[in-house]
Structure formats: structure tokens, C-alpha cells
CSV table of C-alpha atoms in Angstrom, one decimal:
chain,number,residue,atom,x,y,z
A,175,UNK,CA,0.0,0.0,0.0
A,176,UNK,CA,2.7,1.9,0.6
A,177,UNK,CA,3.8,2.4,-3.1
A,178,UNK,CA,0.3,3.1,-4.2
A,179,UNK,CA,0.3,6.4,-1.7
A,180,UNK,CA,3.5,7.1,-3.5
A,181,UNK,CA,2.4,6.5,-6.6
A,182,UNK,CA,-1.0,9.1,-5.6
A,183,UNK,CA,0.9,11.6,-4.1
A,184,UNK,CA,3.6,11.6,-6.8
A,185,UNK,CA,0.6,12.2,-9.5
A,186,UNK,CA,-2.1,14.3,-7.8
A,187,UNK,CA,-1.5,17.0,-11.2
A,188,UNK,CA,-2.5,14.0,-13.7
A,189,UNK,CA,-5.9,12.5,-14.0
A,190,UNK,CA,-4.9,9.6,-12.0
A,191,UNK,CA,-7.4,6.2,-13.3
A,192,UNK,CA,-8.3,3.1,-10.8
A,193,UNK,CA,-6.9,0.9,-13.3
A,194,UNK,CA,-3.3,2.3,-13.0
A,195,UNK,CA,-3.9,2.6,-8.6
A,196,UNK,CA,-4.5,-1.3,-9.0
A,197,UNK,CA,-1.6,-1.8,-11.3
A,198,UNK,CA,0.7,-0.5,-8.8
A,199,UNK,CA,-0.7,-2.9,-6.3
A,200,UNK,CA,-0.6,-6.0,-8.5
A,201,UNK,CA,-4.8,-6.0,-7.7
A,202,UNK,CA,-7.9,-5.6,-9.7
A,203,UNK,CA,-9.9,-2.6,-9.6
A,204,UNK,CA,-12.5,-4.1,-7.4
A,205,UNK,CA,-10.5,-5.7,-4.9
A,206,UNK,CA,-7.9,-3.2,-4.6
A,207,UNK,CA,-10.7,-0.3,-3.8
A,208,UNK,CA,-11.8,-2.9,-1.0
A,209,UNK,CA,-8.6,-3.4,0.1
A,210,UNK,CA,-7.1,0.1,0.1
A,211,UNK,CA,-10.9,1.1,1.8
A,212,UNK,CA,-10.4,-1.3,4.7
A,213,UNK,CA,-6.9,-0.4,5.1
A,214,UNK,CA,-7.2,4.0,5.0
A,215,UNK,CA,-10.7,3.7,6.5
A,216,UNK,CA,-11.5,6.0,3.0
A,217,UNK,CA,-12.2,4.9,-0.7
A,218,UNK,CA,-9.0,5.6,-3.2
A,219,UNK,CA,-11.3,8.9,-4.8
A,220,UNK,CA,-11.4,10.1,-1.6
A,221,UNK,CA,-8.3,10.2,-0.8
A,222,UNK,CA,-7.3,11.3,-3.7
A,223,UNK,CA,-9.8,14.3,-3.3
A,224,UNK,CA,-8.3,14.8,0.5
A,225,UNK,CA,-4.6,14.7,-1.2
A,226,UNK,CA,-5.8,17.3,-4.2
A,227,UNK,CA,-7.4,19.9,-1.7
A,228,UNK,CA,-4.5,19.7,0.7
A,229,UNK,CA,-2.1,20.3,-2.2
A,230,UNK,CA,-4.3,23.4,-3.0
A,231,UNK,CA,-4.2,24.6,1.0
A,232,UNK,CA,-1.0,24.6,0.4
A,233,UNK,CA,-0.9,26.5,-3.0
A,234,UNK,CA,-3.4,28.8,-1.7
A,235,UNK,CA,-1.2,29.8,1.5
A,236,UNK,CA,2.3,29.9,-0.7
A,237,UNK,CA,1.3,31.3,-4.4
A,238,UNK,CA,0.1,34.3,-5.6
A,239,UNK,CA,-1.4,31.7,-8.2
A,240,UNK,CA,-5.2,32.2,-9.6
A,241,UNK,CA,-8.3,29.4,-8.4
A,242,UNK,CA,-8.0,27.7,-11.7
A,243,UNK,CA,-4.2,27.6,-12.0
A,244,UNK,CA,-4.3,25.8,-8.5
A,245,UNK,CA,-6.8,23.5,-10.0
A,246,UNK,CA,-5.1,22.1,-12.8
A,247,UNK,CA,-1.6,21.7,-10.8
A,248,UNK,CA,-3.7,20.0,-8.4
A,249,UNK,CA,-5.3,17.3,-11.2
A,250,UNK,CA,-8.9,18.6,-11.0
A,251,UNK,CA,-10.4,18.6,-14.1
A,252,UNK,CA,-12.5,21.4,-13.7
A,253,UNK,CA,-12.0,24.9,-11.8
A,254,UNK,CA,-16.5,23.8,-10.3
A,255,UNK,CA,-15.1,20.3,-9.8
A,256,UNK,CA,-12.2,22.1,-7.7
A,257,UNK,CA,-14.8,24.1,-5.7
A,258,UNK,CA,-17.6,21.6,-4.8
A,259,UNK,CA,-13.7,19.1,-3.5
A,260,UNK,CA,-12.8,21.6,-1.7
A,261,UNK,CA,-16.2,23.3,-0.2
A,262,UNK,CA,-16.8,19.7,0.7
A,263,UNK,CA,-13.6,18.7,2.3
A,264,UNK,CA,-13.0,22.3,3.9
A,265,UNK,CA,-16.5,23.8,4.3
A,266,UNK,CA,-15.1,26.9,2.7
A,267,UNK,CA,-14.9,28.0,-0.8
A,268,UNK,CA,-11.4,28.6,-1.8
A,269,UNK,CA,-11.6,32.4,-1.9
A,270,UNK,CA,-13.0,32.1,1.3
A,271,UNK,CA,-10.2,29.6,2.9
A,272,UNK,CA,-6.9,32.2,1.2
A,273,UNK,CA,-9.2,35.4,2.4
A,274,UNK,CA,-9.2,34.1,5.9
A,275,UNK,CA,-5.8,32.9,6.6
């Protein structure tokens, strides 16, 4: 499991697919999403998700980068796909979150 983190965290810019997560682990699809679920308590798109939004904390706090430049460096494929991750993970929209700190 270890090398799969890697593997996320080394890619959270590219649209990262289930099929190459699973590849890493020597797994199928479905049993590696069971398997990485019981071990992280969290399915592999969440953590992802989690993983992406942190990275964009992070942007947020360090760049003077734009919402939708942080989006793509972060892998989301939208800047409203970026938005509803991050309202949902932080409760805040992004604006909000870098306006606040």
C-alpha cells in the first residue's frame, strides 16, 4: 500500500485512473478499492480528493497563483469540480479559505 500512496501523491497534477492505482498494487480494480478502503478507512477517490485539496491549502497559503491555475496543478479537471472538493472537504470555498488565513 505503501507504493500506491507514492504513486497518488507523486501524480495528484495527472488524471490519475483506478486501473493504474490497482496496477501499482498488483490487484484488480475491485478488490484493490476494497482493500485500500479497509486499510485508510476511506475509498481511493477520496483520498485522492483529500490529497488534491491539501495540495491546494497549500498553493493557496504559498502562491500568488489564480483558483484555476491551482486547479489544474492539483489534477482537477474542472475549476467547479475544484470548488464543490474543496467546499466539501474544507467547508469553505477557496476564496474564502486564502481570504481568511
Amino acid at each position: 500500500m505503501k507504493q500506491v500512496i507514492a504513486y497518488i501523491d507523486e501524480n495528484l497534477d495527472k488524471k490519475i485512473q483506478l486501473k493504474e492505482i490497482a496496477d501499482v498494487a498488483c490487484m484488480s480494480e475491485t478488490y484493490f478499492s476494497s482493500v485500500f478502503k479497509k486499510f485508510n478507512g476511506i475509498s481511493p477517490w477520496d483520498y485522492i480528493t483529500i490529497k488534491r485539496v491539501e495540495k491546494a491549502i497549500s498553493l493557496l497559503k504559498t502562491s500568488d497563483l489564480n483558483k484555476l491555475e491551482i486547479a489544474e496543478l492539483c489534477g482537477f479537471s474542472s475549476s467547479s469540480n475544484f470548488y464543490k472538493a474543496f467546499f466539501k472537504i474544507t467547508g469553505k470555498t477557496p476564496s474564502e479559505y486564502k481570504s481568511g488565513q
